[in-house]
């Protein structure tokens, strides 16, 4: 420890080590800045310090109380100190740094770190905050592919209105999250709320150069985020998540099937209906069906005019998928924009030919509204999949810490968790950390 010299050590009958030390730095009066060598009295302090070879140590730092050398100084006496143990501190800086790094880098909770270090939860949490802020301070590096999605903070809370007896939702507990989709920065930031203004607010905080560097933004089919991106990043292309596009077409097929069954039987579908037997087959992709399963679908649907409507909707879904399947991840080569639009046209054409099915008209309208964003997703291959795995990590981290009362703390912990894989572990002397690191090896 800089500025401290060990004067004696003793191992007690129980094997516990006691270390005595003194400060070697010149004693500078905080009132006048003049070095004093006139000792007034000695004081024994026992700051909590790191372990040695995995064992707790009683650290006894003897401090001198000095008389100020300057006659006109308002401070008559002062106690010498050393940066590792600032005045009135009962924990050494290096123990706090170690505890903070344990939380930031290994993902243990402040409570666990506090128990390990033998310090209070508040001290461990404060130390983590310092470690996290060092990592998170400063502007993020430029990001070419930005992901935006929303993330619920904890469970929704409700309360009953005393006057009306109605159940109303308490504060908006959503965060909009921003992700670096192809770099190493993970979660870039979070902002509370879920409106276009909330998302725009975060983007507005970035520098113009950072905003100009964003080429593609991946979002769900969510008009709120699209409007925020168009407002704040007018130069960026928007890519919608294709998984959600397919989900929409699958849902449409289901809507047509439920309506067709109501029309045919005058009730909801139930086991025993021929259409019921192919319900799950209809949700599958064409290429994942066996020839027998395909035959069964066609036979069942062909048997009635209502079934034929379902078949037409199912074919529409497959035509939409034909356009999405052009992406390089499936074909191995980057498609041209024209190709994608041509296949989307085939899909629109099919929906128009079957205009008697209202669900297909709605689907075609929605797809047309998002056509540019779908084409961008297929051509660039940019997807929010990374964001969704980071989102899971964020939720896991939130659960791990048994919920957060303070949103700022949650954002900090989640961001630290999402960048953990890309940071280098801090360098420290092994002799002081063995006791802690060994116990938490399973976190590594
Ligand atoms: Zn002085």
Short mmCIF file of C-alpha atoms and ligand atoms in Angstrom, two decimals:
data_model
loop_
_atom_site.label_atom_id
_atom_site.label_comp_id
_atom_site.label_asym_id
_atom_site.label_seq_id
_atom_site.Cartn_x
_atom_site.Cartn_y
_atom_site.Cartn_z
CA UNK A 1 0.00 0.00 0.00
CA UNK A 2 1.57 3.26 -1.15
CA UNK A 3 2.61 5.56 1.70
CA UNK A 4 2.30 2.84 4.34
CA UNK A 5 5.03 0.71 5.91
CA UNK A 6 4.45 -2.48 7.90
CA UNK A 7 6.07 -2.19 11.32
CA UNK A 8 5.12 -5.57 12.80
CA UNK A 9 3.06 -8.71 12.20
CA UNK A 10 1.78 -11.29 14.61
CA UNK A 11 -0.11 -14.54 14.17
CA UNK A 12 -2.49 -15.19 17.03
CA UNK A 13 -3.16 -18.54 18.70
CA UNK A 14 -6.16 -18.96 16.36
CA UNK A 15 -3.91 -18.42 13.32
CA UNK A 16 -5.32 -14.98 12.58
CA UNK A 17 -2.80 -12.47 11.27
CA UNK A 18 -2.49 -8.98 12.69
CA UNK A 19 -0.50 -6.40 10.74
CA UNK A 20 0.66 -3.12 12.26
CA UNK A 21 1.64 -0.31 9.95
CA UNK A 22 2.41 3.38 9.96
CA UNK A 23 2.14 6.16 7.41
CA UNK A 24 5.39 7.16 5.72
CA UNK A 25 4.14 10.20 3.83
CA UNK A 26 5.02 13.68 5.17
CA UNK A 27 2.24 15.00 7.43
CA UNK A 28 0.82 18.01 5.60
CA UNK A 29 -1.59 20.25 7.52
CA UNK A 30 -4.88 20.50 5.61
CA UNK A 31 -5.35 24.05 6.93
CA UNK A 32 -2.11 25.66 5.68
CA UNK A 33 -0.35 23.01 3.61
CA UNK A 34 2.81 23.12 5.74
CA UNK A 35 4.54 19.86 6.70
CA UNK A 36 4.65 19.26 10.41
CA UNK A 37 6.88 16.91 12.38
CA UNK A 38 5.54 17.69 15.84
CA UNK A 39 3.63 14.64 17.05
CA UNK A 40 0.77 15.48 19.40
CA UNK A 41 -0.40 11.91 20.05
CA UNK A 42 -0.82 8.49 18.37
CA UNK A 43 -4.12 6.94 17.36
CA UNK A 44 -4.77 3.33 16.42
CA UNK A 45 -7.20 2.85 13.49
CA UNK A 46 -8.47 -0.47 12.19
CA UNK A 47 -9.59 -0.01 8.58
CA UNK A 48 -11.07 -3.03 6.92
CA UNK A 49 -8.60 -4.31 4.27
CA UNK A 50 -8.27 -7.04 1.63
CA UNK A 51 -7.45 -10.62 2.58
CA UNK A 52 -3.90 -11.95 2.46
CA UNK A 53 -3.54 -15.44 0.98
CA UNK A 54 -7.26 -15.88 1.28
CA UNK A 55 -7.39 -15.13 4.98
CA UNK A 56 -8.85 -12.22 6.86
CA UNK A 57 -6.28 -9.86 8.33
CA UNK A 58 -6.59 -7.48 11.24
CA UNK A 59 -5.01 -4.35 9.86
CA UNK A 60 -3.94 -1.87 12.46
CA UNK A 61 -2.81 1.46 11.01
CA UNK A 62 -1.23 3.74 13.56
CA UNK A 63 -1.87 7.38 12.67
CA UNK A 64 -0.16 10.35 14.24
CA UNK A 65 -2.09 13.39 15.41
CA UNK A 66 0.21 16.33 14.63
CA UNK A 67 0.53 19.89 15.94
CA UNK A 68 0.51 22.34 13.06
CA UNK A 69 3.92 23.96 12.56
CA UNK A 70 2.54 27.30 11.43
CA UNK A 71 1.78 29.64 14.32
CA UNK A 72 -1.10 31.50 12.59
CA UNK A 73 -2.91 28.39 11.20
CA UNK A 74 -6.53 27.97 12.37
CA UNK A 75 -5.94 24.20 12.61
CA UNK A 76 -4.06 23.63 15.82
CA UNK A 77 -3.79 19.88 15.26
CA UNK A 78 -4.57 17.44 12.45
CA UNK A 79 -4.42 13.67 11.82
CA UNK A 80 -2.15 12.43 9.05
CA UNK A 81 -3.73 10.36 6.29
CA UNK A 82 -2.88 8.37 3.18
CA UNK A 83 -4.88 8.13 -0.11
CA UNK A 84 -5.73 4.45 0.47
CA UNK A 85 -7.40 5.35 3.78
CA UNK A 86 -8.92 8.84 3.45
CA UNK A 87 -9.91 10.71 6.65
CA UNK A 88 -12.87 9.14 8.49
CA UNK A 89 -12.80 6.08 6.17
CA UNK A 90 -12.96 2.67 7.79
CA UNK A 91 -12.44 0.67 4.59
CA UNK A 92 -9.31 0.79 2.43
CA UNK A 93 -9.73 2.01 -1.14
CA UNK A 94 -8.31 -1.24 -2.50
CA UNK A 95 -10.93 -3.33 -0.68
CA UNK A 96 -13.74 -1.13 -2.06
CA UNK A 97 -12.27 -1.34 -5.57
CA UNK A 98 -12.07 -5.11 -5.28
CA UNK A 99 -15.68 -5.39 -4.10
CA UNK A 100 -16.88 -3.05 -6.86
CA UNK A 101 -15.01 -5.02 -9.51
CA UNK A 102 -16.50 -8.28 -8.21
CA UNK A 103 -20.00 -6.95 -8.83
CA UNK A 104 -19.19 -5.29 -12.16
CA UNK A 105 -17.14 -8.09 -13.69
CA UNK A 106 -18.46 -11.29 -12.13
CA UNK A 107 -22.07 -10.33 -11.80
CA UNK A 108 -22.40 -11.16 -8.11
CA UNK A 109 -24.81 -8.95 -6.21
CA UNK A 110 -23.67 -6.06 -4.01
CA UNK A 111 -25.02 -8.06 -1.05
CA UNK A 112 -22.75 -11.02 -1.86
CA UNK A 113 -19.76 -8.75 -2.39
CA UNK A 114 -20.49 -7.01 0.90
CA UNK A 115 -20.61 -10.33 2.75
CA UNK A 116 -17.33 -11.46 1.18
CA UNK A 117 -15.52 -8.23 1.94
CA UNK A 118 -17.02 -7.87 5.42
CA UNK A 119 -18.37 -4.42 4.60
CA UNK A 120 -21.88 -2.94 4.48
CA UNK A 121 -24.23 -3.28 1.51
CA UNK A 122 -24.08 0.50 1.05
CA UNK A 123 -20.29 0.46 0.81
CA UNK A 124 -20.30 -2.41 -1.70
CA UNK A 125 -23.03 -0.81 -3.75
CA UNK A 126 -21.24 2.53 -3.80
CA UNK A 127 -18.02 0.81 -4.86
CA UNK A 128 -19.86 -0.95 -7.66
CA UNK A 129 -21.27 2.39 -8.79
CA UNK A 130 -17.77 3.82 -9.05
CA UNK A 131 -16.52 0.80 -10.99
CA UNK A 132 -19.52 0.88 -13.32
CA UNK A 133 -19.33 4.61 -13.95
CA UNK A 134 -15.68 4.26 -14.99
CA UNK A 135 -16.73 1.73 -17.63
CA UNK A 136 -19.89 3.46 -18.75
CA UNK A 137 -18.76 7.09 -18.74
CA UNK A 138 -18.29 8.81 -22.02
CA UNK A 139 -20.01 8.67 -25.35
CA UNK A 140 -20.49 5.30 -27.04
CA UNK A 141 -18.28 4.63 -30.06
CA UNK A 142 -19.93 5.03 -33.49
CA UNK A 143 -22.43 2.29 -34.35
CA UNK A 144 -23.32 1.36 -37.94
CA UNK A 145 -26.21 -0.97 -37.02
CA UNK A 146 -28.36 0.20 -34.13
CA UNK A 147 -31.07 -1.91 -32.48
CA UNK A 148 -34.00 -0.40 -30.59
CA UNK A 149 -36.59 -2.31 -28.59
CA UNK A 150 -38.58 -2.07 -25.43
CA UNK A 151 -38.06 -3.86 -22.20
CA UNK A 152 -40.35 -4.06 -19.21
CA UNK A 153 -38.90 -3.08 -15.84
CA UNK A 154 -40.19 -5.58 -13.34
CA UNK A 155 -43.82 -6.70 -13.21
CA UNK A 156 -46.57 -4.21 -13.93
CA UNK A 157 -48.03 -2.72 -10.76
CA UNK A 158 -51.73 -2.02 -10.34
CA UNK A 159 -53.83 -0.31 -7.76
CA UNK A 160 -57.56 0.06 -7.21
CA UNK A 161 -58.99 3.54 -7.56
CA UNK A 162 -60.78 4.35 -4.27
CA UNK A 163 -63.61 6.29 -5.95
CA UNK A 164 -64.44 4.26 -9.03
CA UNK A 165 -63.21 0.87 -7.83
CA UNK A 166 -61.44 0.47 -11.15
CA UNK A 167 -58.04 -1.12 -11.41
CA UNK A 168 -55.52 1.29 -12.87
CA UNK A 169 -51.95 0.70 -13.84
CA UNK A 170 -49.36 2.62 -11.89
CA UNK A 171 -46.36 4.33 -13.47
CA UNK A 172 -45.14 3.33 -16.91
CA UNK A 173 -42.52 0.75 -16.17
CA UNK A 174 -40.99 0.35 -19.60
CA UNK A 175 -37.55 1.15 -20.91
CA UNK A 176 -36.55 1.74 -24.49
CA UNK A 177 -33.20 0.01 -25.03
CA UNK A 178 -30.54 0.88 -27.58
CA UNK A 179 -28.11 -1.81 -28.75
CA UNK A 180 -24.90 -1.98 -30.78
CA UNK A 181 -25.90 -4.80 -33.13
CA UNK A 182 -22.57 -5.64 -34.73
CA UNK A 183 -19.93 -4.15 -32.47
CA UNK A 184 -18.85 -5.05 -28.99
CA UNK A 185 -20.62 -2.39 -26.97
CA UNK A 186 -23.75 -4.41 -26.19
CA UNK A 187 -26.42 -2.30 -24.54
CA UNK A 188 -25.66 1.33 -25.36
CA UNK A 189 -28.30 2.91 -23.19
CA UNK A 190 -31.82 2.87 -21.85
CA UNK A 191 -34.43 5.52 -21.39
CA UNK A 192 -37.59 5.30 -19.30
CA UNK A 193 -40.96 5.15 -21.00
CA UNK A 194 -42.06 3.79 -24.34
CA UNK A 195 -43.19 6.73 -26.46
CA UNK A 196 -41.59 8.18 -29.59
CA UNK A 197 -40.44 11.14 -27.52
CA UNK A 198 -38.78 8.85 -24.99
CA UNK A 199 -36.81 7.12 -27.76
CA UNK A 200 -36.03 10.40 -29.52
CA UNK A 201 -34.82 11.87 -26.22
CA UNK A 202 -32.00 9.36 -25.98
CA UNK A 203 -31.02 9.76 -29.63
CA UNK A 204 -31.01 13.54 -29.18
CA UNK A 205 -28.39 13.15 -26.46
CA UNK A 206 -25.89 11.63 -28.88
CA UNK A 207 -23.51 13.82 -30.83
CA UNK A 208 -24.43 14.74 -34.44
CA UNK A 209 -21.38 12.76 -35.63
CA UNK A 210 -22.58 9.67 -33.75
CA UNK A 211 -26.09 10.00 -35.23
CA UNK A 212 -24.67 10.44 -38.75
CA UNK A 213 -22.68 7.21 -38.40
CA UNK A 214 -25.81 5.07 -37.91
CA UNK A 215 -26.64 3.39 -41.24
CA UNK A 216 -29.34 0.87 -40.35
CA UNK A 217 -31.69 0.77 -37.35
CA UNK A 218 -33.44 -2.51 -36.53
CA UNK A 219 -36.83 -2.25 -34.81
CA UNK A 220 -39.96 -4.35 -34.34
CA UNK A 221 -42.94 -3.41 -36.55
CA UNK A 222 -43.60 -0.54 -34.20
CA UNK A 223 -44.70 2.83 -35.57
CA UNK A 224 -43.53 4.62 -32.43
CA UNK A 225 -39.87 3.71 -32.87
CA UNK A 226 -40.03 4.25 -36.64
CA UNK A 227 -41.23 7.80 -36.09
CA UNK A 228 -38.49 8.49 -33.51
CA UNK A 229 -35.83 7.16 -35.88
CA UNK A 230 -37.12 9.13 -38.87
CA UNK A 231 -37.12 12.26 -36.76
CA UNK A 232 -33.69 11.86 -35.15
CA UNK A 233 -31.74 9.77 -37.69
CA UNK A 234 -33.07 10.94 -41.06
CA UNK A 235 -30.05 9.47 -42.85
CA UNK A 236 -30.49 5.93 -41.49
CA UNK A 237 -32.48 3.13 -43.13
CA UNK A 238 -34.97 1.23 -40.96
CA UNK A 239 -35.08 -2.58 -40.95
CA UNK A 240 -38.03 -4.30 -39.30
CA UNK A 241 -37.62 -7.62 -37.58
CA UNK A 242 -38.59 -10.30 -40.11
CA UNK A 243 -39.54 -12.79 -37.42
CA UNK A 244 -42.38 -10.47 -36.43
CA UNK A 245 -43.40 -10.05 -40.09
CA UNK A 246 -43.80 -13.84 -40.41
CA UNK A 247 -45.65 -13.95 -37.07
CA UNK A 248 -48.15 -11.45 -38.44
CA UNK A 249 -48.83 -13.67 -41.48
CA UNK A 250 -49.16 -16.75 -39.26
CA UNK A 251 -51.64 -14.88 -37.07
CA UNK A 252 -53.63 -13.87 -40.17
CA UNK A 253 -53.93 -17.53 -41.27
CA UNK A 254 -55.21 -18.34 -37.78
CA UNK A 255 -57.75 -15.49 -37.92
CA UNK A 256 -59.10 -16.78 -41.26
CA UNK A 257 -59.28 -20.34 -39.89
CA UNK A 258 -61.22 -19.26 -36.79
CA UNK A 259 -63.64 -17.18 -38.88
CA UNK A 260 -64.09 -19.99 -41.43
CA UNK A 261 -64.90 -22.48 -38.67
CA UNK A 262 -67.45 -20.10 -37.13
CA UNK A 263 -69.06 -19.69 -40.54
CA UNK A 264 -69.17 -23.42 -41.21
CA UNK A 265 -70.27 -24.73 -37.79
CA UNK A 266 -71.66 -21.61 -36.11
CA UNK A 267 -69.32 -22.11 -33.11
CA UNK A 268 -65.66 -22.20 -32.11
CA UNK A 269 -63.48 -25.02 -33.39
CA UNK A 270 -63.10 -28.12 -31.26
CA UNK A 271 -61.28 -31.44 -31.33
CA UNK A 272 -62.93 -33.69 -33.90
CA UNK A 273 -63.39 -30.97 -36.54
CA UNK A 274 -61.27 -31.87 -39.58
CA UNK A 275 -59.84 -28.32 -39.55
CA UNK A 276 -58.83 -28.75 -35.94
CA UNK A 277 -56.54 -31.63 -36.85
CA UNK A 278 -54.39 -29.44 -39.13
CA UNK A 279 -54.30 -26.40 -36.83
CA UNK A 280 -50.67 -26.81 -35.82
CA UNK A 281 -49.59 -27.90 -39.31
CA UNK A 282 -50.83 -24.57 -40.66
CA UNK A 283 -48.41 -22.71 -38.39
CA UNK A 284 -45.45 -24.55 -39.85
CA UNK A 285 -43.35 -23.40 -42.77
CA UNK A 286 -43.98 -25.18 -46.05
CA UNK A 287 -40.45 -26.60 -46.25
CA UNK A 288 -40.85 -28.24 -42.84
CA UNK A 289 -43.90 -30.28 -43.84
CA UNK A 290 -43.66 -33.89 -45.00
CA UNK A 291 -45.43 -34.77 -48.30
CA UNK A 292 -48.11 -36.60 -46.24
CA UNK A 293 -48.70 -33.59 -43.99
CA UNK A 294 -48.95 -31.32 -47.01
CA UNK A 295 -51.44 -33.73 -48.61
CA UNK A 296 -53.51 -33.74 -45.42
CA UNK A 297 -53.72 -29.93 -45.35
CA UNK A 298 -54.81 -29.70 -48.99
CA UNK A 299 -57.36 -32.50 -48.63
CA UNK A 300 -58.88 -31.05 -45.48
CA UNK A 301 -59.10 -27.49 -46.75
CA UNK A 302 -60.32 -28.51 -50.20
CA UNK A 303 -63.37 -30.24 -48.70
CA UNK A 304 -65.33 -27.03 -48.07
CA UNK A 305 -65.48 -23.45 -49.33
CA UNK A 306 -64.54 -22.25 -45.82
CA UNK A 307 -61.51 -24.53 -45.89
CA UNK A 308 -60.52 -23.11 -49.24
CA UNK A 309 -60.36 -19.62 -47.70
CA UNK A 310 -57.93 -20.94 -45.12
CA UNK A 311 -55.83 -22.51 -47.87
CA UNK A 312 -55.70 -19.19 -49.75
CA UNK A 313 -54.54 -17.38 -46.60
CA UNK A 314 -51.95 -20.06 -45.96
CA UNK A 315 -50.58 -19.67 -49.50
CA UNK A 316 -50.43 -15.87 -48.97
CA UNK A 317 -48.26 -16.45 -45.92
CA UNK A 318 -45.92 -18.67 -47.96
CA UNK A 319 -45.74 -16.06 -50.76
CA UNK A 320 -44.73 -13.43 -48.22
CA UNK A 321 -42.12 -15.81 -46.83
CA UNK A 322 -40.76 -16.30 -50.37
CA UNK A 323 -39.74 -12.63 -50.36
CA UNK A 324 -38.18 -12.84 -46.89
CA UNK A 325 -36.30 -16.04 -47.78
CA UNK A 326 -34.16 -14.05 -50.25
CA UNK A 327 -31.99 -12.78 -47.40
CA UNK A 328 -28.31 -13.72 -47.50
CA UNK A 329 -28.54 -15.78 -44.30
CA UNK A 330 -30.80 -18.23 -46.19
CA UNK A 331 -29.41 -18.06 -49.74
CA UNK A 332 -25.74 -17.28 -49.10
CA UNK A 333 -25.75 -14.24 -51.36
CA UNK A 334 -27.05 -10.69 -50.97
CA UNK A 335 -30.29 -10.17 -52.89
CA UNK A 336 -31.05 -7.16 -55.04
CA UNK A 337 -33.76 -4.74 -53.92
CA UNK A 338 -35.70 -5.34 -57.20
CA UNK A 339 -35.86 -9.10 -56.53
CA UNK A 340 -37.35 -8.57 -53.07
CA UNK A 341 -39.92 -6.05 -54.31
CA UNK A 342 -40.89 -8.39 -57.18
CA UNK A 343 -41.68 -11.19 -54.76
CA UNK A 344 -43.59 -8.83 -52.49
CA UNK A 345 -45.59 -7.81 -55.56
CA UNK A 346 -46.48 -11.47 -56.16
CA UNK A 347 -47.76 -11.56 -52.56
CA UNK A 348 -49.84 -8.37 -52.99
CA UNK A 349 -51.19 -9.73 -56.26
CA UNK A 350 -52.31 -12.92 -54.53
CA UNK A 351 -54.05 -10.96 -51.78
CA UNK A 352 -55.77 -8.77 -54.41
CA UNK A 353 -56.97 -11.83 -56.33
CA UNK A 354 -58.58 -13.06 -53.14
CA UNK A 355 -60.09 -9.81 -52.01
CA UNK A 356 -63.09 -11.67 -50.60
CA UNK A 357 -60.94 -12.57 -47.58
CA UNK A 358 -60.83 -9.35 -45.51
CA UNK A 359 -57.95 -10.58 -43.32
CA UNK A 360 -55.68 -10.79 -46.40
CA UNK A 361 -56.54 -7.23 -47.35
CA UNK A 362 -55.51 -6.04 -43.88
CA UNK A 363 -52.30 -8.07 -44.02
CA UNK A 364 -51.38 -6.74 -47.47
CA UNK A 365 -52.02 -3.16 -46.32
CA UNK A 366 -49.78 -3.59 -43.27
CA UNK A 367 -46.99 -5.18 -45.31
CA UNK A 368 -47.26 -2.40 -47.93
CA UNK A 369 -46.95 0.22 -45.19
CA UNK A 370 -43.71 -1.43 -44.00
CA UNK A 371 -42.43 -2.44 -47.43
CA UNK A 372 -39.30 -0.25 -47.45
CA UNK A 373 -38.36 -1.42 -43.94
CA UNK A 374 -38.91 -5.07 -44.92
CA UNK A 375 -36.81 -4.68 -48.07
CA UNK A 376 -34.01 -3.07 -46.01
CA UNK A 377 -34.10 -5.99 -43.56
CA UNK A 378 -33.92 -8.58 -46.36
CA UNK A 379 -31.20 -6.76 -48.31
CA UNK A 380 -28.96 -5.77 -45.37
CA UNK A 381 -29.63 -8.81 -43.17
CA UNK A 382 -29.63 -6.51 -40.11
CA UNK A 383 -31.78 -8.01 -37.36
CA UNK A 384 -32.66 -7.35 -33.76
CA UNK A 385 -31.74 -10.91 -32.79
CA UNK A 386 -28.64 -9.70 -30.89
CA UNK A 387 -30.77 -7.16 -29.10
CA UNK A 388 -33.22 -9.85 -28.05
CA UNK A 389 -30.50 -12.04 -26.57
CA UNK A 390 -29.12 -9.03 -24.71
CA UNK A 391 -32.65 -8.26 -23.57
CA UNK A 392 -32.85 -11.73 -22.05
CA UNK A 393 -29.53 -11.10 -20.31
CA UNK A 394 -30.91 -7.84 -18.99
CA UNK A 395 -34.00 -9.58 -17.58
CA UNK A 396 -31.85 -12.29 -16.04
CA UNK A 397 -29.66 -9.68 -14.39
CA UNK A 398 -32.73 -7.90 -13.03
CA UNK A 399 -34.05 -11.13 -11.54
CA UNK A 400 -30.60 -12.02 -10.21
CA UNK A 401 -30.52 -8.87 -8.14
CA UNK A 402 -34.05 -9.52 -6.78
CA UNK A 403 -35.47 -6.50 -8.51
CA UNK A 404 -34.35 -2.93 -8.31
CA UNK A 405 -36.05 -0.18 -6.39
CA UNK A 406 -34.05 2.46 -8.21
CA UNK A 407 -34.28 2.64 -12.02
CA UNK A 408 -30.89 4.34 -12.31
CA UNK A 409 -29.27 1.44 -10.45
CA UNK A 410 -31.06 -1.03 -12.69
CA UNK A 411 -29.90 0.68 -15.87
CA UNK A 412 -26.34 0.71 -14.61
CA UNK A 413 -26.37 -2.96 -13.63
CA UNK A 414 -28.03 -4.07 -16.85
CA UNK A 415 -25.64 -2.07 -18.99
CA UNK A 416 -22.65 -3.46 -17.09
CA UNK A 417 -24.01 -7.00 -17.55
CA UNK A 418 -24.45 -6.53 -21.28
CA UNK A 419 -20.90 -5.28 -21.81
CA UNK A 420 -19.33 -7.81 -19.42
CA UNK A 421 -18.31 -10.27 -22.14
CA UNK A 422 -16.35 -7.64 -24.02
CA UNK A 423 -14.44 -6.06 -21.14
CA UNK A 424 -11.07 -7.25 -19.95
CA UNK A 425 -11.01 -8.37 -16.35
CA UNK A 426 -9.24 -5.83 -14.15
CA UNK A 427 -5.62 -6.59 -13.27
CA UNK A 428 -4.97 -7.12 -9.60
CA UNK A 429 -2.57 -8.94 -7.36
CA UNK A 430 -3.61 -12.54 -6.92
CA UNK A 431 -2.48 -12.76 -3.31
CA UNK A 432 -5.14 -10.29 -2.23
CA UNK A 433 -8.07 -11.73 -4.16
CA UNK A 434 -7.73 -15.48 -3.85
CA UNK A 435 -10.25 -15.78 -1.09
CA UNK A 436 -12.90 -13.99 -3.06
CA UNK A 437 -12.24 -15.23 -6.58
CA UNK A 438 -11.99 -18.88 -5.70
CA UNK A 439 -15.35 -18.89 -4.05
CA UNK A 440 -17.06 -17.41 -7.08
CA UNK A 441 -15.35 -19.43 -9.73
CA UNK A 442 -18.65 -20.77 -11.02
CA UNK A 443 -19.65 -17.27 -12.08
CA UNK A 444 -16.72 -16.98 -14.52
ZN1 LIG B 1 -1.75 24.28 9.55
#
